[in-house]
Tab-separated table of C-alpha atoms and ligand atoms in Angstrom:
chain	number	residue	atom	x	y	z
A	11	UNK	CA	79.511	71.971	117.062
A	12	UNK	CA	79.861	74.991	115.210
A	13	UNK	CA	83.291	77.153	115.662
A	14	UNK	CA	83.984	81.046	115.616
A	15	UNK	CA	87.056	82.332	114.109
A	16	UNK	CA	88.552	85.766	114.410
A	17	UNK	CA	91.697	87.461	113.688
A	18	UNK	CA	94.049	88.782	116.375
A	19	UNK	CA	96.051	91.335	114.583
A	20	UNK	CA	99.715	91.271	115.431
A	21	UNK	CA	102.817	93.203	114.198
A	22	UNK	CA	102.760	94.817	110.958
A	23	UNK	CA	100.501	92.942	108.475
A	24	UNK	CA	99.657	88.976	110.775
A	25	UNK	CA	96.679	87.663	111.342
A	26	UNK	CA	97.009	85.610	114.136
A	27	UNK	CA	93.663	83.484	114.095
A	28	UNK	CA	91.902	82.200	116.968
A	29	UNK	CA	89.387	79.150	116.852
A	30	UNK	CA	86.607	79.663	119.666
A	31	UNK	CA	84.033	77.521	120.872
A	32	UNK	CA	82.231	79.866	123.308
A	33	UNK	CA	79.586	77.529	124.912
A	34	UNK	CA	82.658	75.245	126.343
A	35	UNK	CA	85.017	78.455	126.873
A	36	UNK	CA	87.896	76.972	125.056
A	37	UNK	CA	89.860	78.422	121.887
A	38	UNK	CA	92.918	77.150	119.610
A	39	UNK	CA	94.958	79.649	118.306
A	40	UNK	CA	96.793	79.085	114.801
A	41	UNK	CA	100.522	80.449	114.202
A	42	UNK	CA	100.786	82.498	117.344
A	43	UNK	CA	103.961	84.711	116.437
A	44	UNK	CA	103.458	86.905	119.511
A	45	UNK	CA	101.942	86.081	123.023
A	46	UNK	CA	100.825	89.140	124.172
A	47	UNK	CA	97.474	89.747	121.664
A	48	UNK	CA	96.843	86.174	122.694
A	49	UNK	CA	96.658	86.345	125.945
A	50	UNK	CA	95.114	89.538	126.014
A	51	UNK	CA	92.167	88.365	123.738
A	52	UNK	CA	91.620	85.047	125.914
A	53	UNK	CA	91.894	86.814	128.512
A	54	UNK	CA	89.135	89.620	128.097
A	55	UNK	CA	87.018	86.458	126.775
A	56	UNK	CA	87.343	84.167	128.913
A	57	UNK	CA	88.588	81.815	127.240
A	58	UNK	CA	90.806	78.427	127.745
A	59	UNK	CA	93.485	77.826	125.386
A	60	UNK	CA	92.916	74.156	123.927
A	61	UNK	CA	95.839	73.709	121.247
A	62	UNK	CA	98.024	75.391	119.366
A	63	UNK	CA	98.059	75.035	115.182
A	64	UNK	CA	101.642	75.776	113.918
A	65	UNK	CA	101.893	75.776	110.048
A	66	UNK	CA	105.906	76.258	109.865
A	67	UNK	CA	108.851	77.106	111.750
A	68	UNK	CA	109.244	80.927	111.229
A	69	UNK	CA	109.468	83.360	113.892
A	70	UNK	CA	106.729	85.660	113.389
A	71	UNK	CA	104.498	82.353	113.061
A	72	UNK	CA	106.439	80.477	116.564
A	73	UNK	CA	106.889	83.384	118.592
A	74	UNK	CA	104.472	83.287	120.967
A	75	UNK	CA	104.408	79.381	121.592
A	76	UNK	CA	106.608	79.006	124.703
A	77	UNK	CA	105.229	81.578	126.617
A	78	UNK	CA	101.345	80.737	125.905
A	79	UNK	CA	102.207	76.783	126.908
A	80	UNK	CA	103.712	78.080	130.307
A	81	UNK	CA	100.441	79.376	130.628
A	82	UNK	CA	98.079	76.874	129.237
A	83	UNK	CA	99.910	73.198	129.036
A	84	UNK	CA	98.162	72.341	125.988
A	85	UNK	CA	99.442	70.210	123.039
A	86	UNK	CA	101.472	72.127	120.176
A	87	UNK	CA	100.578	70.532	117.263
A	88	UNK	CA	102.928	71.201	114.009
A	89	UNK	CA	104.759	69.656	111.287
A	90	UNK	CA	107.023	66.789	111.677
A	91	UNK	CA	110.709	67.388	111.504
A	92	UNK	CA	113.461	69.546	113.651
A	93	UNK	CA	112.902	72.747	113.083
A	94	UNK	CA	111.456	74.324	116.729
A	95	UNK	CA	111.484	72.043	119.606
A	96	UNK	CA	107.865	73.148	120.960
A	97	UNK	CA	105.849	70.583	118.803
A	98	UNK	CA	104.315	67.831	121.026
A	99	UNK	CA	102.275	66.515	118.368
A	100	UNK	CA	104.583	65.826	115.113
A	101	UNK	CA	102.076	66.107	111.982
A	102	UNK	CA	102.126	64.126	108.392
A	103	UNK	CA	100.431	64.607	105.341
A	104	UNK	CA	96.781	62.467	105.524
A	105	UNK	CA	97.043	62.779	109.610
A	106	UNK	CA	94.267	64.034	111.365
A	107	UNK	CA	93.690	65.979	114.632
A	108	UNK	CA	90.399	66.826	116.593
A	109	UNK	CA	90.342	70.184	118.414
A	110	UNK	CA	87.378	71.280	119.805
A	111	UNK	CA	84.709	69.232	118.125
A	112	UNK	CA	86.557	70.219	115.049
A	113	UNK	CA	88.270	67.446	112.599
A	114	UNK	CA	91.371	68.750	110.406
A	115	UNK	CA	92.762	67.216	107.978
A	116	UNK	CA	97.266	67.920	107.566
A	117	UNK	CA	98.387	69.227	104.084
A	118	UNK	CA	101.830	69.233	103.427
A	119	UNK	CA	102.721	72.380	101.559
A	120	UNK	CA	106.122	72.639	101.363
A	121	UNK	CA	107.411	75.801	99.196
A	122	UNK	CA	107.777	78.677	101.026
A	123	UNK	CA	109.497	76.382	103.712
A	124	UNK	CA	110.185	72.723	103.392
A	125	UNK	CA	108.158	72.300	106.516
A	126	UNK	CA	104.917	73.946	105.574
A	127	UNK	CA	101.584	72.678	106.479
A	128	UNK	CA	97.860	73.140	105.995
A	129	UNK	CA	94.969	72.579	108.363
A	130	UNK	CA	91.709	71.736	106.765
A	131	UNK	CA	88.555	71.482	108.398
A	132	UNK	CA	85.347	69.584	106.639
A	133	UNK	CA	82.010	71.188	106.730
A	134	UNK	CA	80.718	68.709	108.675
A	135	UNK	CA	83.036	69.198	111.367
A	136	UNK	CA	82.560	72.906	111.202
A	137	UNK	CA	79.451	73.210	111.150
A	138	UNK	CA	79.430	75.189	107.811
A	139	UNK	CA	81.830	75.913	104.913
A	140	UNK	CA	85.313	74.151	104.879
A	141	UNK	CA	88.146	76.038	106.305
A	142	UNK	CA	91.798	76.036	105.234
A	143	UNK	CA	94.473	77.610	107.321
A	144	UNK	CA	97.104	78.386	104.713
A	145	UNK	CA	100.023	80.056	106.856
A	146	UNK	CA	102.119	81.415	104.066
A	147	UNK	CA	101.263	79.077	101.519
A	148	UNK	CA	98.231	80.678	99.906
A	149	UNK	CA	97.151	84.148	100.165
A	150	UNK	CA	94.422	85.964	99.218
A	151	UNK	CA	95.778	87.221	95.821
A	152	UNK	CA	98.576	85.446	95.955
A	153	UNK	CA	101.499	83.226	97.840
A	154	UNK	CA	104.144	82.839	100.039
A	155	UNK	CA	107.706	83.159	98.473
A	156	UNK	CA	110.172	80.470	98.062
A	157	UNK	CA	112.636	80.593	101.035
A	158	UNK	CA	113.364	77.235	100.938
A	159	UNK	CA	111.528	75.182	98.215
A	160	UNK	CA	111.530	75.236	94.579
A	161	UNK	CA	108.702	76.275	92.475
A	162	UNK	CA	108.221	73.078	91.283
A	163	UNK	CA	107.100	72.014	94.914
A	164	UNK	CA	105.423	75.355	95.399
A	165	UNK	CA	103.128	74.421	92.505
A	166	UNK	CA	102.162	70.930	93.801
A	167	UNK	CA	101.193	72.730	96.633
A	168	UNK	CA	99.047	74.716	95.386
A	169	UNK	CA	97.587	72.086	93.398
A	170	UNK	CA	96.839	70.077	96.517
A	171	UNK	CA	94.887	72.889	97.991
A	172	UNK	CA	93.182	73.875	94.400
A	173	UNK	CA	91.745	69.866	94.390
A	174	UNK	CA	89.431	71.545	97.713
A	175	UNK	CA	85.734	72.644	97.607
A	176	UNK	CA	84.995	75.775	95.780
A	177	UNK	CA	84.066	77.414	99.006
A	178	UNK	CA	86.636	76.369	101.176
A	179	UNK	CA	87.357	79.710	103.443
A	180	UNK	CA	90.857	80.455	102.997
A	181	UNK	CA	92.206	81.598	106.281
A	182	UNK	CA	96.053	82.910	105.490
A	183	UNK	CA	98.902	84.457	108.275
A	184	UNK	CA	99.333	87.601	106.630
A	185	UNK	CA	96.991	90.912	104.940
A	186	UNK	CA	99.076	90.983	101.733
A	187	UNK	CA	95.929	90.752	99.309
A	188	UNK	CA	95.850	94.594	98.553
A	189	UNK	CA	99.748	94.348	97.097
A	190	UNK	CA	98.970	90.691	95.989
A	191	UNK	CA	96.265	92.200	93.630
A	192	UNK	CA	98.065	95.112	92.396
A	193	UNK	CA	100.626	92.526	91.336
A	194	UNK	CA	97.942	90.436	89.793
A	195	UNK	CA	96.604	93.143	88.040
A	196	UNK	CA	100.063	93.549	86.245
A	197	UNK	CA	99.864	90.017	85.175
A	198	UNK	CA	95.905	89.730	84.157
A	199	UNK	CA	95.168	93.654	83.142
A	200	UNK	CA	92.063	92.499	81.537
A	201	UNK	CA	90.730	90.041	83.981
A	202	UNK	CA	87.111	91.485	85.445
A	203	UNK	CA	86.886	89.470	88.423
A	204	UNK	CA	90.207	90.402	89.282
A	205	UNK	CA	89.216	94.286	88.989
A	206	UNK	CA	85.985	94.214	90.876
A	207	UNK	CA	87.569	91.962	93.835
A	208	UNK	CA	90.536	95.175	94.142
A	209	UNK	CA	87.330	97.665	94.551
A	210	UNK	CA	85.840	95.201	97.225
A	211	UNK	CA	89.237	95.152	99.146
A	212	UNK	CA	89.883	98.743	98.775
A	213	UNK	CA	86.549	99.253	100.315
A	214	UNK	CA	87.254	96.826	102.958
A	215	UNK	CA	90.623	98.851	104.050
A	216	UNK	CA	89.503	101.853	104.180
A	217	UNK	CA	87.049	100.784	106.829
A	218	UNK	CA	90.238	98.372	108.424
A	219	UNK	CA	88.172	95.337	107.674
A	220	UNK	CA	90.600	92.379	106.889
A	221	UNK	CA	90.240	91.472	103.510
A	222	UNK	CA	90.584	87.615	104.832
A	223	UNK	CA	89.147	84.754	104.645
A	224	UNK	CA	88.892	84.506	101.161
A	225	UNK	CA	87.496	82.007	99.472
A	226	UNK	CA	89.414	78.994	97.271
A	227	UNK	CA	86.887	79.850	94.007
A	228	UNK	CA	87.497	83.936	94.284
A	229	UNK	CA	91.463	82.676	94.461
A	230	UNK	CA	90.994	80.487	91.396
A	231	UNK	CA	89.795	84.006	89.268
A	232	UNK	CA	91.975	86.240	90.141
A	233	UNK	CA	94.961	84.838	91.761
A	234	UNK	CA	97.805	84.069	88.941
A	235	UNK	CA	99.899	81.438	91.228
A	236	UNK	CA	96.480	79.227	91.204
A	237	UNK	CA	96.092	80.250	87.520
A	238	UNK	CA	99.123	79.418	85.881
A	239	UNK	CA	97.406	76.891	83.325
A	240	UNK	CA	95.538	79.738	82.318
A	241	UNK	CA	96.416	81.465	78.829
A	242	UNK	CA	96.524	85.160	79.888
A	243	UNK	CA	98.563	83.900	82.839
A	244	UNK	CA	100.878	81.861	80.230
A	245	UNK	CA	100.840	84.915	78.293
A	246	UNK	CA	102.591	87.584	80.803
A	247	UNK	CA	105.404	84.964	81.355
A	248	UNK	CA	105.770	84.531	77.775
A	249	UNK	CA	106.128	88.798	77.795
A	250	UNK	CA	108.991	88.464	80.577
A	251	UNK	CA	110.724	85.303	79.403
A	252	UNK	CA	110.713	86.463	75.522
A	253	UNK	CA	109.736	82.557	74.523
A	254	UNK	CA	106.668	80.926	75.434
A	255	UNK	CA	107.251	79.262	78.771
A	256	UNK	CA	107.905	75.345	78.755
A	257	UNK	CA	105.692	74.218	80.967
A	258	UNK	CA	103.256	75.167	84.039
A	259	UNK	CA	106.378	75.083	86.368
A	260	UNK	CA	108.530	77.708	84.308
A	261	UNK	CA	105.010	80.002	83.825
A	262	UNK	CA	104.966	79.215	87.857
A	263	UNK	CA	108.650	80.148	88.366
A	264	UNK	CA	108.650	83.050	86.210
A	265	UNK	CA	105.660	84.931	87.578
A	266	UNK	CA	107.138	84.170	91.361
A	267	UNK	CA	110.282	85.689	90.946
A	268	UNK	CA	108.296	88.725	88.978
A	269	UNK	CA	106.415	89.044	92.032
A	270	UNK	CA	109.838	89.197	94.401
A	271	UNK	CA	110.896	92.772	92.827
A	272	UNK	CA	107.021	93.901	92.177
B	13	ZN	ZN1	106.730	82.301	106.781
């Protein structure tokens, strides 16, 4: 069984993403930070609300929850710990969860919070590529900053998700990639990729496409925080540090908290 997803715009810059699976009317909806979009889109499609996919605890990512389970009674699936009461189903790294036909796979991602986590869907469960829900881990072009973890965790994280398939469709909360890839420009001047994927997004913009889902091998060109073993990557830290950097985790740390006053 084969799943649509589509982006529910809400506030400034979220994607709120809804899972559909139109021949059984039912839909999930990941990181619903406001209710009203929601309920608006299921509503003009006919569609049941199944779950609910929350990757961490922050408002514009929660929002929405208590008012869509009034509504729907379904299971709130999220990552284990205290953070919001709503979760009914606590989540672990290595768990699994099956929502609609659909298999996903928990990646803990802690780094932007301590309670981050992935949902990653298998082709075969999909129907067709793999499918990543990042939150504010990964973005296109870039990645979440580091409210509560340090970079060193922020880097594992990204690791984890860089050890997926090539074509893995990243699905992330927010459209940052257009200032994500002016940033990454300042870091990588000279890399191509990099300079043809900010024409394709530019493009994209203009017309109010979203630039996401990416995919995991256009992030590993032209995205520095997945590139930070790479020399020209190594190299612009070196430039703001004065020294070469120590290891991956300083180049990591360094180029983060560039980003932060970009
Ligand atoms: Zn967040």
């Amino acid at each position: 069984m084969s799943i649509e997803i589509v982006p529910v715009p809400a506030f400034q810059d979220n994607y709120l993403w809804v899972g559909i699976n139109r021949p059984q009317g039912t839909a999930f909806v990941v990181d619903p930070g406001d209710c009203e979009p929601i309920d608006r889109f299921l509503r003009s499609n006919q569609l049941t609300l199944a779950a609910i996919l929350i990757t961490h605890h922050h408002p514009d990512h929660i929002g929405g929850v208590d008012a869509l389970t009034k509504r729907f009674r379904c299971p709130v699936y999220g990552p284990k710990g205290d953070r919001f009461p709503q979760v009914t189903d606590a989540l672990v790294e290595g768990d699994n969860i099956n929502v609609l036909d659909c298999r996903f796979d928990i990646i803990e991602t802690p780094g932007h919070t301590l309670d981050h986590i992935c949902y990653y869907a298998h082709s075969e469960s999909t129907g067709e590529k793999p499918v990543l829900f990042s939150g504010d881990t990964l973005f296109a072009g870039g990645c979440g900053r580091l409210f509560e973890g340090t970079p060193g965790q922020m880097l594992a994280s990204l690791a984890k998700i860089a050890g997926l398939p090539p074509d893995t469709r990243l699905y992330c909360a927010h459209e940052y990639t257009l200032s994500n890839l002016r940033f990454a420009a300042a870091v990588e001047p000279a890399n191509q990729p990099l300079q043809a994927r900010i024409e394709r997004c530019r493009r994209l913009r203009d017309q109010d496409i979203p630039t996401v889902p990416s995919t995991l091998a256009e992030e590993t060109l032209t995205n520095p925080f997945m590139r930070t073993a790479e020399r020209p990557v190594m190299l612009a830290a070196e430039g703001r540090l004065g020294r070469p950097p120590k290891s991956e985790e300083e180049t990591f740390a360094v180029i983060r908290k560039w980003k932060d006053s970009f």
